[in-house]
């Protein structure tokens, strides 16, 4: 069966049983209180070099829908901001709700968004493999983008139109030529703090960079994410993939830093 999930029996409230770091000092997500954030004028802008990025495939991993990238060289990296060196783009995925009123992982002054996009990058300067970076305190950098419902998103349909091909856990489809830069809001004002993966194994290896402005997607586009299922095609159970988000975790004295571009 599943080692963990988002249900009553296997969800975030019991993850600590198999992953004790769930109760650690730098867990994610968090509630972002904009008034608590300190401004650090020395913090520069985030720089994304995605022009040479190479998307490979889109997959349903039983927890989310993931787009994987070629990460054997520095063709697509994030740098600047709080990052000491460039981090390589590895994959991006989403978290969403069963209804628009919730679905994001980070919240802002207690408010949830309908969904959250995570672009996962790893520190290939210091670590030889992604796996090694995923367990190191400065190993990963995840760029978080909020999704809010409104008008159709011009480019998101490139993803939502192929979701039916990855309905079941374990399904994979070729997905080439997609540049996630088209999913970013115009301004990259951000908050940053030291945290963790928001799913097991919950490694405390993530420098979080959460962008303040949401992108706008339509309810119709968002509803297509809910046609995915957590379960495999061979299983008789069809459990709709939704509410695959972890609630905010205690800040435990961490500093939240804000950068206005
Ligand atoms: C379902 C498992 N999700 C994991 C899988 N990876 C970590 C484990 O890998 C070790 C080889 S990951 O680094 O790709 C990653 S990033 C995020 S999040 N939501 O915090 O952006 C979760 C996960
Ligand atoms: Zn995520």
Short mmCIF file of C-alpha atoms and ligand atoms in Angstrom, two decimals:
data_model
loop_
_atom_site.label_atom_id
_atom_site.label_comp_id
_atom_site.label_asym_id
_atom_site.label_seq_id
_atom_site.Cartn_x
_atom_site.Cartn_y
_atom_site.Cartn_z
CA UNK A 1 0.00 0.00 0.00
CA UNK A 2 0.86 3.64 0.24
CA UNK A 3 3.53 4.59 2.78
CA UNK A 4 1.78 7.96 3.22
CA UNK A 5 -0.97 10.06 1.69
CA UNK A 6 -3.43 12.85 2.42
CA UNK A 7 -6.29 10.81 3.87
CA UNK A 8 -7.53 10.37 7.46
CA UNK A 9 -5.42 7.31 8.13
CA UNK A 10 -2.22 8.26 6.28
CA UNK A 11 -2.32 12.06 6.11
CA UNK A 12 -0.19 14.95 7.51
CA UNK A 13 -1.38 14.43 11.10
CA UNK A 14 0.19 10.94 11.24
CA UNK A 15 3.30 11.44 9.06
CA UNK A 16 5.42 11.98 12.21
CA UNK A 17 5.00 8.29 13.09
CA UNK A 18 7.15 7.16 10.16
CA UNK A 19 8.94 10.51 9.62
CA UNK A 20 9.78 11.98 13.06
CA UNK A 21 11.42 15.04 11.42
CA UNK A 22 7.79 16.11 10.78
CA UNK A 23 8.06 17.68 14.26
CA UNK A 24 11.44 19.31 13.53
CA UNK A 25 12.51 22.94 13.81
CA UNK A 26 12.43 23.89 10.14
CA UNK A 27 9.28 22.30 8.70
CA UNK A 28 7.24 23.56 5.75
CA UNK A 29 4.88 24.99 4.73
CA UNK A 30 4.32 27.97 7.06
CA UNK A 31 1.80 30.76 7.39
CA UNK A 32 3.46 33.89 6.00
CA UNK A 33 2.65 37.00 8.02
CA UNK A 34 3.76 39.87 5.75
CA UNK A 35 4.03 42.22 8.76
CA UNK A 36 6.45 39.83 10.51
CA UNK A 37 8.79 39.66 7.52
CA UNK A 38 12.02 41.66 7.87
CA UNK A 39 13.26 43.55 4.82
CA UNK A 40 16.84 42.73 3.93
CA UNK A 41 18.09 45.36 1.44
CA UNK A 42 21.18 43.22 0.73
CA UNK A 43 18.90 40.50 -0.65
CA UNK A 44 19.01 40.67 -4.42
CA UNK A 45 16.38 39.66 -7.00
CA UNK A 46 15.74 36.06 -8.03
CA UNK A 47 17.27 35.29 -11.42
CA UNK A 48 15.81 32.45 -13.52
CA UNK A 49 17.78 31.14 -16.51
CA UNK A 50 15.23 28.75 -18.02
CA UNK A 51 15.72 29.56 -21.70
CA UNK A 52 17.62 26.32 -22.35
CA UNK A 53 15.43 24.22 -20.06
CA UNK A 54 14.54 20.76 -21.35
CA UNK A 55 11.31 19.26 -20.07
CA UNK A 56 11.18 15.49 -20.54
CA UNK A 57 7.97 13.97 -19.19
CA UNK A 58 4.83 14.55 -17.14
CA UNK A 59 3.84 11.93 -14.56
CA UNK A 60 1.34 11.06 -11.84
CA UNK A 61 3.42 9.89 -8.86
CA UNK A 62 0.40 9.06 -6.70
CA UNK A 63 0.75 12.34 -4.78
CA UNK A 64 0.76 15.05 -7.47
CA UNK A 65 1.38 15.66 -11.17
CA UNK A 66 5.08 16.28 -11.86
CA UNK A 67 6.95 17.63 -14.90
CA UNK A 68 10.57 16.40 -14.91
CA UNK A 69 13.53 18.19 -16.52
CA UNK A 70 16.92 17.20 -17.87
CA UNK A 71 19.29 18.17 -15.04
CA UNK A 72 22.63 16.69 -16.21
CA UNK A 73 24.10 20.20 -16.72
CA UNK A 74 23.44 23.83 -15.76
CA UNK A 75 21.08 24.53 -18.68
CA UNK A 76 18.26 25.74 -16.43
CA UNK A 77 19.05 27.30 -13.08
CA UNK A 78 17.76 29.64 -10.43
CA UNK A 79 20.18 31.99 -8.69
CA UNK A 80 20.42 35.24 -6.78
CA UNK A 81 18.20 36.17 -3.86
CA UNK A 82 19.23 34.13 -0.80
CA UNK A 83 21.04 31.53 -2.90
CA UNK A 84 24.84 31.29 -2.66
CA UNK A 85 25.17 29.63 -6.06
CA UNK A 86 22.99 28.44 -8.97
CA UNK A 87 20.54 25.57 -8.32
CA UNK A 88 19.46 23.27 -11.17
CA UNK A 89 15.79 22.86 -12.13
CA UNK A 90 14.76 19.24 -11.51
CA UNK A 91 10.95 19.18 -11.60
CA UNK A 92 7.82 21.14 -10.91
CA UNK A 93 4.48 19.97 -9.48
CA UNK A 94 1.30 21.35 -7.95
CA UNK A 95 -0.80 21.13 -4.77
CA UNK A 96 -4.53 21.89 -4.93
CA UNK A 97 -7.85 21.64 -3.06
CA UNK A 98 -11.24 20.05 -3.63
CA UNK A 99 -12.67 23.58 -3.77
CA UNK A 100 -11.10 26.95 -4.64
CA UNK A 101 -11.10 28.23 -1.05
CA UNK A 102 -8.11 26.07 -0.16
CA UNK A 103 -5.35 24.04 -1.82
CA UNK A 104 -2.12 26.00 -1.34
CA UNK A 105 0.47 24.86 1.21
CA UNK A 106 1.84 28.23 2.28
CA UNK A 107 -0.82 30.65 3.51
CA UNK A 108 -0.56 34.46 3.69
CA UNK A 109 -1.92 36.06 6.86
CA UNK A 110 -4.00 32.90 7.33
CA UNK A 111 -5.42 32.98 3.81
CA UNK A 112 -5.12 29.99 1.45
CA UNK A 113 -4.95 30.14 -2.32
CA UNK A 114 -6.63 27.59 -4.61
CA UNK A 115 -3.34 25.94 -5.54
CA UNK A 116 0.45 26.24 -5.30
CA UNK A 117 3.10 25.47 -7.94
CA UNK A 118 6.51 24.27 -6.73
CA UNK A 119 9.60 24.51 -8.95
CA UNK A 120 12.23 22.24 -7.37
CA UNK A 121 15.94 22.98 -7.86
CA UNK A 122 19.08 21.35 -6.42
CA UNK A 123 22.58 22.52 -5.52
CA UNK A 124 24.74 20.73 -8.09
CA UNK A 125 27.74 22.93 -7.21
CA UNK A 126 28.08 21.37 -3.73
CA UNK A 127 26.45 17.95 -4.24
CA UNK A 128 27.08 15.25 -6.84
CA UNK A 129 23.51 13.93 -7.04
CA UNK A 130 20.01 15.22 -6.49
CA UNK A 131 19.46 12.51 -3.88
CA UNK A 132 22.44 13.74 -1.87
CA UNK A 133 21.31 17.37 -2.18
CA UNK A 134 17.76 16.43 -1.08
CA UNK A 135 19.08 15.55 2.41
CA UNK A 136 21.51 18.51 2.82
CA UNK A 137 20.51 21.72 4.69
CA UNK A 138 21.43 23.86 1.64
CA UNK A 139 20.63 21.19 -0.93
CA UNK A 140 17.34 22.34 -2.44
CA UNK A 141 15.68 25.61 -3.48
CA UNK A 142 11.95 25.54 -4.17
CA UNK A 143 10.20 28.46 -5.87
CA UNK A 144 6.56 28.60 -4.76
CA UNK A 145 3.92 30.32 -6.88
CA UNK A 146 0.30 30.76 -5.75
CA UNK A 147 -2.60 30.07 -8.14
CA UNK A 148 -5.84 32.06 -7.77
CA UNK A 149 -9.02 31.49 -9.80
CA UNK A 150 -10.24 34.06 -12.30
CA UNK A 151 -9.66 34.26 -16.05
CA UNK A 152 -8.15 31.44 -18.12
CA UNK A 153 -4.36 31.27 -17.90
CA UNK A 154 -2.88 31.72 -21.38
CA UNK A 155 -0.32 28.89 -21.00
CA UNK A 156 -1.58 26.56 -18.27
CA UNK A 157 -3.78 24.73 -20.82
CA UNK A 158 -0.54 23.22 -22.21
CA UNK A 159 -0.49 21.21 -18.97
CA UNK A 160 -4.23 20.84 -18.24
CA UNK A 161 -4.89 19.55 -21.79
CA UNK A 162 -2.63 16.51 -21.21
CA UNK A 163 -3.66 15.66 -17.63
CA UNK A 164 -6.09 12.99 -18.90
CA UNK A 165 -3.02 11.02 -20.09
CA UNK A 166 -1.66 10.79 -16.51
CA UNK A 167 -4.93 10.10 -14.68
CA UNK A 168 -3.61 7.11 -12.74
CA UNK A 169 -0.71 6.74 -10.29
CA UNK A 170 2.36 5.50 -12.18
CA UNK A 171 1.31 6.91 -15.57
CA UNK A 172 3.94 8.90 -17.53
CA UNK A 173 3.72 10.81 -20.82
CA UNK A 174 6.37 12.53 -22.96
CA UNK A 175 6.24 16.27 -22.30
CA UNK A 176 8.92 18.14 -24.25
CA UNK A 177 9.49 21.80 -24.99
CA UNK A 178 7.68 23.27 -22.02
CA UNK A 179 9.30 26.31 -20.39
CA UNK A 180 7.82 27.01 -16.91
CA UNK A 181 8.79 30.67 -17.18
CA UNK A 182 5.32 31.10 -18.77
CA UNK A 183 3.79 30.17 -15.39
CA UNK A 184 5.42 33.01 -13.43
CA UNK A 185 3.74 36.26 -12.41
CA UNK A 186 5.17 39.52 -13.80
CA UNK A 187 6.78 40.65 -10.55
CA UNK A 188 9.00 38.33 -8.50
CA UNK A 189 8.64 40.08 -5.12
CA UNK A 190 9.24 37.18 -2.72
CA UNK A 191 9.51 35.98 0.86
CA UNK A 192 12.27 33.53 1.77
CA UNK A 193 12.94 31.26 4.77
CA UNK A 194 14.68 27.99 5.61
CA UNK A 195 12.33 25.00 5.57
CA UNK A 196 11.69 21.47 4.41
CA UNK A 197 10.03 19.26 1.84
CA UNK A 198 6.26 19.48 2.43
CA UNK A 199 5.85 15.75 1.79
CA UNK A 200 7.62 12.76 3.27
CA UNK A 201 10.54 12.30 3.71
CA UNK A 202 10.16 15.95 4.92
CA UNK A 203 13.93 16.53 4.70
CA UNK A 204 14.95 19.93 6.17
CA UNK A 205 16.88 20.75 3.00
CA UNK A 206 14.86 23.52 1.33
CA UNK A 207 15.54 27.23 0.94
CA UNK A 208 11.97 28.39 0.23
CA UNK A 209 11.37 31.31 -2.11
CA UNK A 210 7.63 32.12 -2.13
CA UNK A 211 6.53 34.66 -4.75
CA UNK A 212 4.04 37.23 -3.44
CA UNK A 213 1.87 37.73 -6.53
CA UNK A 214 -0.37 34.82 -7.58
CA UNK A 215 -0.95 33.77 -11.17
CA UNK A 216 -4.59 33.66 -12.30
CA UNK A 217 -6.04 30.43 -13.68
CA UNK A 218 -9.66 29.56 -14.49
CA UNK A 219 -11.87 27.29 -12.41
CA UNK A 220 -12.18 25.10 -15.53
CA UNK A 221 -8.39 24.71 -15.77
CA UNK A 222 -8.09 23.98 -12.05
CA UNK A 223 -10.93 21.43 -12.14
CA UNK A 224 -8.88 19.34 -14.60
CA UNK A 225 -6.30 18.68 -11.85
CA UNK A 226 -9.14 17.07 -9.85
CA UNK A 227 -9.74 14.50 -12.64
CA UNK A 228 -6.47 12.82 -11.61
CA UNK A 229 -6.61 9.99 -9.04
CA UNK A 230 -4.20 8.97 -6.27
CA UNK A 231 -4.73 5.31 -7.17
CA UNK A 232 -3.27 3.05 -9.85
CA UNK A 233 -5.27 1.88 -12.90
CA UNK A 234 -5.12 -1.72 -11.61
CA UNK A 235 -6.71 -0.75 -8.24
CA UNK A 236 -10.48 -1.00 -7.96
CA UNK A 237 -10.52 2.10 -5.71
CA UNK A 238 -10.63 5.44 -7.63
CA UNK A 239 -9.64 8.16 -5.14
CA UNK A 240 -9.84 11.64 -6.69
CA UNK A 241 -6.53 13.54 -6.39
CA UNK A 242 -7.36 16.70 -4.43
CA UNK A 243 -6.44 18.36 -1.12
CA UNK A 244 -2.86 17.12 -1.60
CA UNK A 245 -1.49 19.89 0.63
CA UNK A 246 0.17 19.91 4.07
CA UNK A 247 -1.13 22.53 6.50
CA UNK A 248 1.18 25.28 7.86
CA UNK A 249 3.76 24.20 10.44
CA UNK A 250 5.16 26.09 13.49
CA UNK A 251 7.69 28.81 12.64
CA UNK A 252 9.80 27.88 15.73
CA UNK A 253 11.65 31.17 15.80
CA UNK A 254 12.65 31.19 12.13
CA UNK A 255 13.21 34.50 10.36
CA UNK A 256 11.06 35.33 7.36
CA UNK A 257 12.77 37.75 4.97
CA UNK A 258 11.03 39.82 2.35
CA UNK A 259 12.42 41.26 -0.86
CA UNK A 260 10.62 43.89 -2.84
CA UNK A 261 12.02 43.79 -6.40
C1 LIG B 1 5.94 12.89 -3.54
C2 LIG B 1 7.34 13.10 -3.12
N1 LIG B 1 7.68 14.51 -3.18
C3 LIG B 1 9.06 14.85 -2.82
C4 LIG B 1 10.04 14.12 -3.77
N2 LIG B 1 11.39 14.69 -3.72
C5 LIG B 1 12.09 14.55 -2.43
C6 LIG B 1 12.62 13.15 -2.20
O1 LIG B 1 13.58 12.87 -3.17
C7 LIG B 1 14.67 12.17 -2.58
C8 LIG B 1 15.37 11.42 -3.64
S1 LIG B 1 11.50 16.21 -4.33
O2 LIG B 1 12.72 16.84 -3.92
O3 LIG B 1 11.25 16.14 -5.73
C9 LIG B 1 10.22 17.00 -3.55
S2 LIG B 1 10.09 18.65 -3.49
C10 LIG B 1 8.69 18.61 -2.57
S3 LIG B 1 7.94 20.09 -2.08
N3 LIG B 1 6.36 19.85 -2.02
O4 LIG B 1 8.42 20.41 -0.76
O5 LIG B 1 8.27 21.07 -3.12
C11 LIG B 1 8.30 17.30 -2.30
C12 LIG B 1 9.20 16.36 -2.89
ZN1 LIG B 2 5.32 20.70 -3.45
#
